[in-house]
Amino acid sequence: MKNLFLISILLSFNAFSINLSGCWKSESGSATYDLTIHEMNHTLSGSYCFINANGNRIDCDKDSSLIDGSVSNGIGVISFGGGGKGQLSYDNNYLTLKIIDPKPFEDFNMHLPTEIILSKSDKCKK
């Protein structure tokens, strides 16, 4: 009985240690949002590719569309190319990105939704 209790405790801790690494994508009629995330030792890095307004607004440069941040207790905080902030949370196979500071995107006349739901993708943007 003790062993069963110990195993269930260990499994519950593993449920909270989701690694956010991978390719994440959200598509709607006029917009596509991609995140490529690498998580190592509670540090996040990667890139983003945001295309909206039917392709009239594109932020998808492999050298400057970078993210960095950290993750703690299953919540990630990222910055976009050194400006703007977002919060990441994982639930039921989906990654939710809440835009905390949209100023760099607004300065570029690219208006993002305040919340973007992304699903795991097999293909990362190059």
PDB file of C-alpha atoms in Angstrom:
ATOM      1  CA  MET A   1       0.000   0.000   0.000  1.00  0.00           C
ATOM      2  CA  LYS A   2       2.849   2.385   0.842  1.00  0.00           C
ATOM      3  CA  ASN A   3       4.491   1.647  -2.507  1.00  0.00           C
ATOM      4  CA  LEU A   4       1.297   2.451  -4.393  1.00  0.00           C
ATOM      5  CA  PHE A   5       0.973   5.745  -2.515  1.00  0.00           C
ATOM      6  CA  LEU A   6       4.612   6.646  -3.253  1.00  0.00           C
ATOM      7  CA  ILE A   7       4.224   5.843  -6.960  1.00  0.00           C
ATOM      8  CA  SER A   8       1.092   8.002  -7.244  1.00  0.00           C
ATOM      9  CA  ILE A   9       2.931  10.921  -5.590  1.00  0.00           C
ATOM     10  CA  LEU A  10       5.873  10.593  -7.994  1.00  0.00           C
ATOM     11  CA  LEU A  11       3.554  10.452 -11.004  1.00  0.00           C
ATOM     12  CA  SER A  12       1.711  13.569  -9.872  1.00  0.00           C
ATOM     13  CA  PHE A  13       5.003  15.498  -9.644  1.00  0.00           C
ATOM     14  CA  ASN A  14       5.883  14.416 -13.194  1.00  0.00           C
ATOM     15  CA  ALA A  15       2.562  15.800 -14.433  1.00  0.00           C
ATOM     16  CA  PHE A  16       3.706  19.276 -13.392  1.00  0.00           C
ATOM     17  CA  SER A  17       7.088  18.983 -15.099  1.00  0.00           C
ATOM     18  CA  ILE A  18       5.874  19.385 -18.671  1.00  0.00           C
ATOM     19  CA  ASN A  19       8.660  20.429 -21.017  1.00  0.00           C
ATOM     20  CA  LEU A  20       7.495  23.217 -23.341  1.00  0.00           C
ATOM     21  CA  SER A  21      10.066  22.352 -26.037  1.00  0.00           C
ATOM     22  CA  GLY A  22       8.749  21.892 -29.531  1.00  0.00           C
ATOM     23  CA  CYS A  23       6.909  23.518 -32.376  1.00  0.00           C
ATOM     24  CA  TRP A  24       3.602  25.175 -31.540  1.00  0.00           C
ATOM     25  CA  LYS A  25       1.102  26.570 -34.064  1.00  0.00           C
ATOM     26  CA  SER A  26      -2.166  28.468 -34.192  1.00  0.00           C
ATOM     27  CA  GLU A  27      -4.028  29.205 -37.421  1.00  0.00           C
ATOM     28  CA  SER A  28      -7.157  31.181 -38.134  1.00  0.00           C
ATOM     29  CA  GLY A  29      -8.631  32.569 -41.321  1.00  0.00           C
ATOM     30  CA  SER A  30      -6.338  35.597 -41.462  1.00  0.00           C
ATOM     31  CA  ALA A  31      -3.478  34.775 -39.092  1.00  0.00           C
ATOM     32  CA  THR A  32      -0.817  32.190 -38.291  1.00  0.00           C
ATOM     33  CA  TYR A  33       1.223  32.171 -35.091  1.00  0.00           C
ATOM     34  CA  ASP A  34       4.196  29.828 -34.684  1.00  0.00           C
ATOM     35  CA  LEU A  35       6.508  29.356 -31.711  1.00  0.00           C
ATOM     36  CA  THR A  36       9.590  27.159 -31.660  1.00  0.00           C
ATOM     37  CA  ILE A  37      10.632  26.639 -28.046  1.00  0.00           C
ATOM     38  CA  HIS A  38      13.683  25.036 -26.484  1.00  0.00           C
ATOM     39  CA  GLU A  39      13.501  24.484 -22.737  1.00  0.00           C
ATOM     40  CA  MET A  40      16.578  23.583 -20.744  1.00  0.00           C
ATOM     41  CA  ASN A  41      17.094  23.985 -16.991  1.00  0.00           C
ATOM     42  CA  HIS A  42      14.072  26.299 -16.617  1.00  0.00           C
ATOM     43  CA  THR A  43      15.376  28.560 -19.418  1.00  0.00           C
ATOM     44  CA  LEU A  44      13.412  29.151 -22.609  1.00  0.00           C
ATOM     45  CA  SER A  45      14.810  30.140 -25.994  1.00  0.00           C
ATOM     46  CA  GLY A  46      13.619  29.885 -29.558  1.00  0.00           C
ATOM     47  CA  SER A  47      11.874  31.867 -32.253  1.00  0.00           C
ATOM     48  CA  TYR A  48       8.480  33.077 -33.334  1.00  0.00           C
ATOM     49  CA  CYS A  49       6.759  33.712 -36.631  1.00  0.00           C
ATOM     50  CA  PHE A  50       3.620  35.841 -36.471  1.00  0.00           C
ATOM     51  CA  ILE A  51       1.673  36.518 -39.654  1.00  0.00           C
ATOM     52  CA  ASN A  52      -1.638  38.335 -39.491  1.00  0.00           C
ATOM     53  CA  ALA A  53      -3.925  40.683 -41.432  1.00  0.00           C
ATOM     54  CA  ASN A  54      -4.061  38.152 -44.281  1.00  0.00           C
ATOM     55  CA  GLY A  55      -0.285  38.291 -44.680  1.00  0.00           C
ATOM     56  CA  ASN A  56      -0.063  42.076 -44.667  1.00  0.00           C
ATOM     57  CA  ARG A  57       1.772  42.057 -41.302  1.00  0.00           C
ATOM     58  CA  ILE A  58       4.656  39.614 -40.927  1.00  0.00           C
ATOM     59  CA  ASP A  59       7.116  39.319 -38.050  1.00  0.00           C
ATOM     60  CA  CYS A  60       9.098  36.243 -39.000  1.00  0.00           C
ATOM     61  CA  ASP A  61      12.790  37.075 -39.346  1.00  0.00           C
ATOM     62  CA  LYS A  62      15.082  34.193 -38.379  1.00  0.00           C
ATOM     63  CA  ASP A  63      17.701  36.582 -36.961  1.00  0.00           C
ATOM     64  CA  SER A  64      15.502  38.976 -34.987  1.00  0.00           C
ATOM     65  CA  SER A  65      12.261  37.109 -34.234  1.00  0.00           C
ATOM     66  CA  LEU A  66      13.769  35.404 -31.214  1.00  0.00           C
ATOM     67  CA  ILE A  67      12.312  34.590 -27.827  1.00  0.00           C
ATOM     68  CA  ASP A  68      13.981  34.080 -24.496  1.00  0.00           C
ATOM     69  CA  GLY A  69      12.677  33.636 -21.010  1.00  0.00           C
ATOM     70  CA  SER A  70      12.220  31.252 -18.136  1.00  0.00           C
ATOM     71  CA  VAL A  71       9.720  28.766 -16.774  1.00  0.00           C
ATOM     72  CA  SER A  72       8.758  28.204 -13.150  1.00  0.00           C
ATOM     73  CA  ASN A  73       5.958  26.064 -11.729  1.00  0.00           C
ATOM     74  CA  GLY A  74       4.700  25.299 -15.229  1.00  0.00           C
ATOM     75  CA  ILE A  75       4.338  28.974 -16.239  1.00  0.00           C
ATOM     76  CA  GLY A  76       6.711  30.467 -18.799  1.00  0.00           C
ATOM     77  CA  VAL A  77       7.510  34.144 -19.258  1.00  0.00           C
ATOM     78  CA  ILE A  78       9.078  35.134 -22.572  1.00  0.00           C
ATOM     79  CA  SER A  79      10.221  38.264 -24.322  1.00  0.00           C
ATOM     80  CA  PHE A  80      10.049  38.768 -28.069  1.00  0.00           C
ATOM     81  CA  GLY A  81      13.304  39.951 -29.611  1.00  0.00           C
ATOM     82  CA  GLY A  82      14.194  41.808 -26.432  1.00  0.00           C
ATOM     83  CA  GLY A  83      10.865  43.684 -26.267  1.00  0.00           C
ATOM     84  CA  GLY A  84       7.313  42.776 -25.453  1.00  0.00           C
ATOM     85  CA  LYS A  85       6.345  40.015 -23.069  1.00  0.00           C
ATOM     86  CA  GLY A  86       4.177  36.950 -23.078  1.00  0.00           C
ATOM     87  CA  GLN A  87       3.126  34.320 -20.571  1.00  0.00           C
ATOM     88  CA  LEU A  88       2.963  30.636 -21.503  1.00  0.00           C
ATOM     89  CA  SER A  89       0.900  27.952 -19.818  1.00  0.00           C
ATOM     90  CA  TYR A  90       0.300  24.339 -20.825  1.00  0.00           C
ATOM     91  CA  ASP A  91      -3.005  22.552 -20.402  1.00  0.00           C
ATOM     92  CA  ASN A  92      -4.525  19.509 -22.113  1.00  0.00           C
ATOM     93  CA  ASN A  93      -2.034  19.360 -24.995  1.00  0.00           C
ATOM     94  CA  TYR A  94      -2.408  23.072 -25.751  1.00  0.00           C
ATOM     95  CA  LEU A  95      -0.083  25.966 -25.073  1.00  0.00           C
ATOM     96  CA  THR A  96      -1.699  29.291 -24.213  1.00  0.00           C
ATOM     97  CA  LEU A  97       0.228  32.457 -24.967  1.00  0.00           C
ATOM     98  CA  LYS A  98      -1.072  35.548 -23.170  1.00  0.00           C
ATOM     99  CA  ILE A  99       0.405  38.748 -24.527  1.00  0.00           C
ATOM    100  CA  ILE A 100       1.406  40.847 -21.499  1.00  0.00           C
ATOM    101  CA  ASP A 101       3.213  43.676 -23.326  1.00  0.00           C
ATOM    102  CA  PRO A 102       2.211  44.129 -26.993  1.00  0.00           C
ATOM    103  CA  LYS A 103       3.980  47.485 -27.480  1.00  0.00           C
ATOM    104  CA  PRO A 104       6.669  46.313 -29.976  1.00  0.00           C
ATOM    105  CA  PHE A 105       3.997  44.687 -32.133  1.00  0.00           C
ATOM    106  CA  GLU A 106       1.712  47.723 -31.913  1.00  0.00           C
ATOM    107  CA  ASP A 107       4.644  49.966 -32.893  1.00  0.00           C
ATOM    108  CA  PHE A 108       4.916  47.785 -36.005  1.00  0.00           C
ATOM    109  CA  ASN A 109       1.154  48.210 -36.560  1.00  0.00           C
ATOM    110  CA  MET A 110       0.652  44.496 -35.874  1.00  0.00           C
ATOM    111  CA  HIS A 111      -2.230  43.982 -33.493  1.00  0.00           C
ATOM    112  CA  LEU A 112      -2.162  40.595 -31.773  1.00  0.00           C
ATOM    113  CA  PRO A 113      -4.952  38.930 -29.842  1.00  0.00           C
ATOM    114  CA  THR A 114      -4.402  39.052 -26.080  1.00  0.00           C
ATOM    115  CA  GLU A 115      -4.565  35.258 -25.931  1.00  0.00           C
ATOM    116  CA  ILE A 116      -3.408  32.730 -28.524  1.00  0.00           C
ATOM    117  CA  ILE A 117      -4.060  28.980 -28.156  1.00  0.00           C
ATOM    118  CA  LEU A 118      -1.383  26.895 -29.880  1.00  0.00           C
ATOM    119  CA  SER A 119      -1.220  23.167 -30.526  1.00  0.00           C
ATOM    120  CA  LYS A 120       1.827  20.983 -31.024  1.00  0.00           C
ATOM    121  CA  SER A 121       3.051  20.842 -34.619  1.00  0.00           C
ATOM    122  CA  ASP A 122       5.343  18.385 -36.366  1.00  0.00           C
ATOM    123  CA  LYS A 123       6.993  21.075 -38.451  1.00  0.00           C
ATOM    124  CA  CYS A 124       8.909  24.082 -37.186  1.00  0.00           C
ATOM    125  CA  LYS A 125       9.215  27.271 -39.228  1.00  0.00           C
ATOM    126  CA  LYS A 126      12.675  27.676 -40.724  1.00  0.00           C
TER     127      LYS A 126
END
